[in-house]
Amino acid sequence: MNVINRALALVGLDNPAPDWPPERLSLALQGGGSFGAFTWGVLDRLLEEPGVAFDAISGSSAGAVNAVLLASGLIEGGREGAKARLARFWKRMSDAAAFVPAASLAASPLGAGLGFVARALSPYQFNPFNLNPLREALAAEVDFDLLRARSPMKLLIGATRVRDGKLRIFTNEELTVDMVLASACLPLIHHAIEIAGEPYWDGGYAANPPLIPLVQASQAANLLIVQVTPTSSERLPKTPREIAKRLEQIQFNATLNSELEALKYGMLVGATPKLRRLRIGRISAQDEFAGLADESAGNLGWAFLERLHKSGRRAVEVWLDEAAPAGARRAEAPGAGATREVFAAKPPSRVIASKAKQSRRSRGRRPCAAPIRRGAPSTSWKPLFSEVLRLSMVFDRRRRRAKRAPLTASKLRKFMLP
């Protein structure tokens, strides 16, 4: 968008808003144990929007699992196949009760005794054969050969390299069941997953989910973050179990918050054309599911997973209604008719000259210099337009300066308007 177009947009004279929801969408799926059933609900509802296609998906831990289930389901059965595969997987995991994060051990049916054992022994001691029912569940649901060959969207699966703690991204052409297991490998529960001789742990420690790599890989202008780990707690944790749970929540959100701040800086100064047009949305499980911070991420009871699933579906409805740009046109499901307006659009339209003006023209008097547009400002908008144009040019100059040197917090302050 050039300077003139930006100025026109700011004074309401730009082109009409696009349809909503966006035709192409990228997803960043956070991990969080059984809270990933909320993401299942989000995906389930998004699959019912026929006009939405997924450009790229990143995920860690449960987010990575949901991502590969979605992609493989779309390959083999379309949207309905993806919905069925997600539901079948989560029911299978509820029956097996195998996808359990470390912080939930003390809250398991075996009580504090199992929590003590987990703290005293490593998984190499209490699980010497490295039994992991998640492997069997993924192998039963996902054809990885087909996924590598025909994935309908870019996949970015994050894992944490044990040696240096850095993020490792696994992509479509190399994905295997071990790579997804590495992304969901909680080190107090499972043995480290080795890939090409390199051990990996849960991706949530390095990026939960990978956000900046997703922006780099995606061509979509709209990115939706699905955040399942609670961000806040209403009461002070005091017991060892409560403290461990809260520390895990803070840790698993820290990387997401830091990447979001970095993207905000880049968007503020328009560091790249992609960032200038990027639109980021966020769906938070805690906003829709009351008391989530007090729940256990290891609760795989089917009733609990169904509540999370329904909350995810509701959250998408809220996002579709509240995140739409002003004037956006909401597409209906097939058979429901044409499109409807979510927010009242005000496209410019010419006002028919009155009979008095027509009579003045017929008498040879000077007609109105230009038709006035309904819903747009009158001639009083000209000073505002000039000021907006000036500010846009200032931003352009400062953006060009920013591109010539790496962006730092101190340099960013110089590009801010007073």
CSV table of N, CA and C in Angstrom, one decimal, residues 202-281:
chain,number,residue,atom,x,y,z
A,202,ASP,N,10.2,-31.4,24.5
A,202,ASP,CA,9.0,-30.7,24.1
A,202,ASP,C,9.3,-29.3,23.5
A,203,GLY,N,8.7,-29.0,22.4
A,203,GLY,CA,8.9,-27.8,21.7
A,203,GLY,C,8.5,-26.5,22.5
A,204,GLY,N,7.6,-26.7,23.5
A,204,GLY,CA,7.1,-25.6,24.2
A,204,GLY,C,8.2,-24.9,25.0
A,205,TYR,N,9.3,-25.5,25.3
A,205,TYR,CA,10.4,-24.9,26.0
A,205,TYR,C,11.1,-23.8,25.2
A,206,ALA,N,11.1,-24.0,23.9
A,206,ALA,CA,11.8,-23.1,23.0
A,206,ALA,C,10.9,-22.1,22.2
A,207,ALA,N,9.7,-22.6,21.9
A,207,ALA,CA,8.7,-21.8,21.2
A,207,ALA,C,7.4,-22.4,21.3
A,208,ASN,N,6.4,-21.7,21.9
A,208,ASN,CA,5.1,-22.4,22.1
A,208,ASN,C,4.0,-21.4,21.7
A,209,PRO,N,3.6,-21.4,20.5
A,209,PRO,CA,4.2,-22.2,19.3
A,209,PRO,C,5.2,-21.3,18.6
A,210,PRO,N,5.9,-21.9,17.6
A,210,PRO,CA,6.8,-21.1,16.7
A,210,PRO,C,6.0,-20.0,16.0
A,211,LEU,N,6.3,-18.8,16.2
A,211,LEU,CA,5.5,-17.7,15.7
A,211,LEU,C,6.2,-16.9,14.6
A,212,ILE,N,7.4,-16.5,14.8
A,212,ILE,CA,8.2,-15.8,13.8
A,212,ILE,C,8.5,-16.7,12.6
A,213,PRO,N,8.9,-17.9,12.8
A,213,PRO,CA,9.1,-18.8,11.7
A,213,PRO,C,7.9,-19.0,10.9
A,214,LEU,N,6.7,-19.0,11.5
A,214,LEU,CA,5.4,-19.1,10.8
A,214,LEU,C,5.2,-17.9,9.9
A,215,VAL,N,5.4,-16.7,10.4
A,215,VAL,CA,5.2,-15.5,9.6
A,215,VAL,C,6.2,-15.5,8.4
A,216,GLN,N,7.4,-16.0,8.6
A,216,GLN,CA,8.3,-16.1,7.5
A,216,GLN,C,7.9,-17.0,6.5
A,217,ALA,N,7.3,-18.2,6.9
A,217,ALA,CA,6.9,-19.2,5.9
A,217,ALA,C,5.6,-19.0,5.2
A,218,SER,N,4.7,-18.2,5.9
A,218,SER,CA,3.3,-18.0,5.4
A,218,SER,C,3.2,-16.9,4.4
A,219,GLN,N,2.3,-17.1,3.5
A,219,GLN,CA,2.0,-16.0,2.5
A,219,GLN,C,0.6,-15.3,2.9
A,220,ALA,N,0.0,-15.8,3.9
A,220,ALA,CA,-1.3,-15.3,4.3
A,220,ALA,C,-1.2,-14.0,5.1
A,221,ALA,N,-2.1,-13.1,4.9
A,221,ALA,CA,-2.1,-11.8,5.6
A,221,ALA,C,-2.7,-11.9,7.0
A,222,ASN,N,-3.4,-13.0,7.3
A,222,ASN,CA,-4.1,-13.2,8.6
A,222,ASN,C,-3.5,-14.4,9.3
A,223,LEU,N,-3.1,-14.1,10.6
A,223,LEU,CA,-2.5,-15.2,11.4
A,223,LEU,C,-3.4,-15.3,12.7
A,224,LEU,N,-3.8,-16.5,13.0
A,224,LEU,CA,-4.6,-16.7,14.2
A,224,LEU,C,-3.8,-17.6,15.2
A,225,ILE,N,-3.6,-17.0,16.4
A,225,ILE,CA,-2.9,-17.8,17.5
A,225,ILE,C,-4.0,-18.4,18.4
A,226,VAL,N,-3.8,-19.7,18.6
A,226,VAL,CA,-4.7,-20.4,19.5
A,226,VAL,C,-3.9,-20.7,20.8
A,227,GLN,N,-4.2,-20.0,21.9
A,227,GLN,CA,-3.4,-20.1,23.1
A,227,GLN,C,-4.2,-20.9,24.1
A,228,VAL,N,-3.7,-22.0,24.6
A,228,VAL,CA,-4.4,-22.9,25.5
A,228,VAL,C,-3.9,-22.8,26.9
A,229,THR,N,-2.6,-22.4,27.1
A,229,THR,CA,-2.0,-22.3,28.4
A,229,THR,C,-2.5,-21.1,29.1
A,230,PRO,N,-3.1,-21.2,30.4
A,230,PRO,CA,-3.6,-20.0,31.1
A,230,PRO,C,-2.5,-18.9,31.3
A,231,THR,N,-2.9,-17.7,31.1
A,231,THR,CA,-2.0,-16.6,31.3
A,231,THR,C,-2.0,-16.0,32.7
A,232,SER,N,-3.1,-16.1,33.4
A,232,SER,CA,-3.2,-15.5,34.7
A,232,SER,C,-3.7,-16.4,35.7
A,233,SER,N,-3.5,-16.1,37.0
A,233,SER,CA,-4.0,-16.9,38.1
A,233,SER,C,-4.6,-16.0,39.1
A,234,GLU,N,-5.8,-16.3,39.6
A,234,GLU,CA,-6.5,-15.4,40.5
A,234,GLU,C,-5.9,-15.4,42.0
A,235,ARG,N,-5.3,-16.5,42.3
A,235,ARG,CA,-4.8,-16.7,43.7
A,235,ARG,C,-3.3,-17.1,43.7
A,236,LEU,N,-2.7,-16.7,44.8
A,236,LEU,CA,-1.2,-17.0,44.9
A,236,LEU,C,-1.0,-18.5,45.2
A,237,PRO,N,-0.2,-19.2,44.3
A,237,PRO,CA,0.1,-20.6,44.6
A,237,PRO,C,0.9,-20.7,45.8
A,238,LYS,N,0.6,-21.7,46.7
A,238,LYS,CA,1.4,-21.9,47.9
A,238,LYS,C,1.9,-23.3,48.1
A,239,THR,N,1.2,-24.3,47.6
A,239,THR,CA,1.6,-25.7,47.8
A,239,THR,C,2.6,-26.0,46.7
A,240,PRO,N,3.5,-27.0,46.9
A,240,PRO,CA,4.4,-27.4,45.8
A,240,PRO,C,3.8,-27.7,44.5
A,241,ARG,N,2.6,-28.3,44.6
A,241,ARG,CA,1.9,-28.7,43.4
A,241,ARG,C,1.4,-27.4,42.6
A,242,GLU,N,0.8,-26.5,43.4
A,242,GLU,CA,0.3,-25.3,42.8
A,242,GLU,C,1.5,-24.4,42.2
A,243,ILE,N,2.6,-24.4,42.9
A,243,ILE,CA,3.7,-23.6,42.4
A,243,ILE,C,4.3,-24.2,41.1
A,244,ALA,N,4.4,-25.5,41.1
A,244,ALA,CA,4.9,-26.2,39.9
A,244,ALA,C,4.0,-25.9,38.7
A,245,LYS,N,2.7,-26.0,38.9
A,245,LYS,CA,1.8,-25.8,37.9
A,245,LYS,C,1.9,-24.3,37.3
A,246,ARG,N,1.9,-23.4,38.2
A,246,ARG,CA,2.0,-22.0,37.8
A,246,ARG,C,3.3,-21.7,37.1
A,247,LEU,N,4.4,-22.2,37.6
A,247,LEU,CA,5.7,-22.0,36.9
A,247,LEU,C,5.7,-22.6,35.5
A,248,GLU,N,5.0,-23.7,35.3
A,248,GLU,CA,4.9,-24.3,34.0
A,248,GLU,C,4.1,-23.4,33.0
A,249,GLN,N,3.0,-22.8,33.6
A,249,GLN,CA,2.2,-22.0,32.8
A,249,GLN,C,2.9,-20.7,32.3
A,250,ILE,N,3.7,-20.1,33.3
A,250,ILE,CA,4.5,-18.9,32.9
A,250,ILE,C,5.5,-19.3,31.9
A,251,GLN,N,6.2,-20.4,32.1
A,251,GLN,CA,7.3,-20.8,31.2
A,251,GLN,C,6.8,-21.0,29.8
A,252,PHE,N,5.6,-21.7,29.7
A,252,PHE,CA,5.1,-22.1,28.4
A,252,PHE,C,4.5,-20.9,27.7
A,253,ASN,N,4.2,-19.8,28.4
A,253,ASN,CA,3.7,-18.6,27.7
A,253,ASN,C,4.8,-17.6,27.4
A,254,ALA,N,6.0,-17.7,28.1
A,254,ALA,CA,7.0,-16.7,27.9
A,254,ALA,C,7.5,-16.6,26.5
A,255,THR,N,7.7,-17.7,25.8
A,255,THR,CA,8.3,-17.6,24.4
A,255,THR,C,7.2,-17.0,23.5
A,256,LEU,N,6.0,-17.3,23.7
A,256,LEU,CA,4.9,-16.7,22.9
A,256,LEU,C,4.9,-15.2,23.1
A,257,ASN,N,4.9,-14.7,24.3
A,257,ASN,CA,4.9,-13.3,24.6
A,257,ASN,C,6.1,-12.6,24.0
A,258,SER,N,7.3,-13.2,24.1
A,258,SER,CA,8.5,-12.5,23.5
A,258,SER,C,8.4,-12.4,22.0
A,259,GLU,N,7.9,-13.4,21.3
A,259,GLU,CA,7.8,-13.4,19.9
A,259,GLU,C,6.7,-12.4,19.4
A,260,LEU,N,5.6,-12.3,20.2
A,260,LEU,CA,4.6,-11.4,19.9
A,260,LEU,C,5.1,-9.9,20.0
A,261,GLU,N,5.9,-9.6,21.0
A,261,GLU,CA,6.5,-8.3,21.2
A,261,GLU,C,7.4,-8.0,20.0
A,262,ALA,N,8.2,-8.9,19.6
A,262,ALA,CA,9.1,-8.7,18.4
A,262,ALA,C,8.3,-8.4,17.2
A,263,LEU,N,7.2,-9.1,17.0
A,263,LEU,CA,6.4,-8.9,15.8
A,263,LEU,C,5.7,-7.5,15.8
A,264,LYS,N,5.3,-7.1,17.0
A,264,LYS,CA,4.7,-5.8,17.2
A,264,LYS,C,5.6,-4.7,16.8
A,265,TYR,N,6.9,-4.8,17.2
A,265,TYR,CA,7.9,-3.8,16.9
A,265,TYR,C,8.1,-3.8,15.3
A,266,GLY,N,8.2,-5.0,14.7
A,266,GLY,CA,8.3,-5.0,13.3
A,266,GLY,C,7.2,-4.4,12.6
A,267,MET,N,5.9,-4.7,13.0
A,267,MET,CA,4.8,-4.1,12.4
A,267,MET,C,4.7,-2.6,12.6
A,268,LEU,N,5.1,-2.2,13.8
A,268,LEU,CA,5.0,-0.7,14.1
A,268,LEU,C,5.8,0.1,13.1
A,269,VAL,N,7.0,-0.4,12.8
A,269,VAL,CA,7.9,0.4,11.8
A,269,VAL,C,7.7,-0.1,10.4
A,270,GLY,N,6.9,-1.1,10.2
A,270,GLY,CA,6.7,-1.6,8.8
A,270,GLY,C,8.0,-2.2,8.3
A,271,ALA,N,8.7,-3.0,9.1
A,271,ALA,CA,10.0,-3.5,8.7
A,271,ALA,C,10.0,-4.2,7.4
A,272,THR,N,9.0,-4.9,7.0
A,272,THR,CA,8.9,-5.6,5.7
A,272,THR,C,7.5,-5.4,5.1
A,273,PRO,N,7.4,-5.6,3.8
A,273,PRO,CA,6.0,-5.6,3.2
A,273,PRO,C,5.1,-6.6,3.9
A,274,LYS,N,5.6,-7.8,4.2
A,274,LYS,CA,4.8,-8.8,4.8
A,274,LYS,C,4.2,-8.3,6.2
A,275,LEU,N,5.1,-7.7,7.0
A,275,LEU,CA,4.7,-7.2,8.3
A,275,LEU,C,3.7,-6.0,8.2
A,276,ARG,N,3.8,-5.3,7.1
A,276,ARG,CA,2.9,-4.1,7.0
A,276,ARG,C,1.5,-4.5,6.7
A,277,ARG,N,1.3,-5.7,6.1
A,277,ARG,CA,-0.1,-6.1,5.8
A,277,ARG,C,-0.5,-7.2,6.8
A,278,LEU,N,0.3,-7.6,7.7
A,278,LEU,CA,0.0,-8.7,8.7
A,278,LEU,C,-1.1,-8.3,9.6
A,279,ARG,N,-2.0,-9.2,9.8
A,279,ARG,CA,-3.1,-9.0,10.8
A,279,ARG,C,-3.1,-10.2,11.7
A,280,ILE,N,-2.9,-10.0,13.1
A,280,ILE,CA,-2.7,-11.1,14.0
A,280,ILE,C,-4.0,-11.1,14.9
A,281,GLY,N,-4.6,-12.3,15.0
A,281,GLY,CA,-5.7,-12.5,16.0
A,281,GLY,C,-5.3,-13.5,17.0
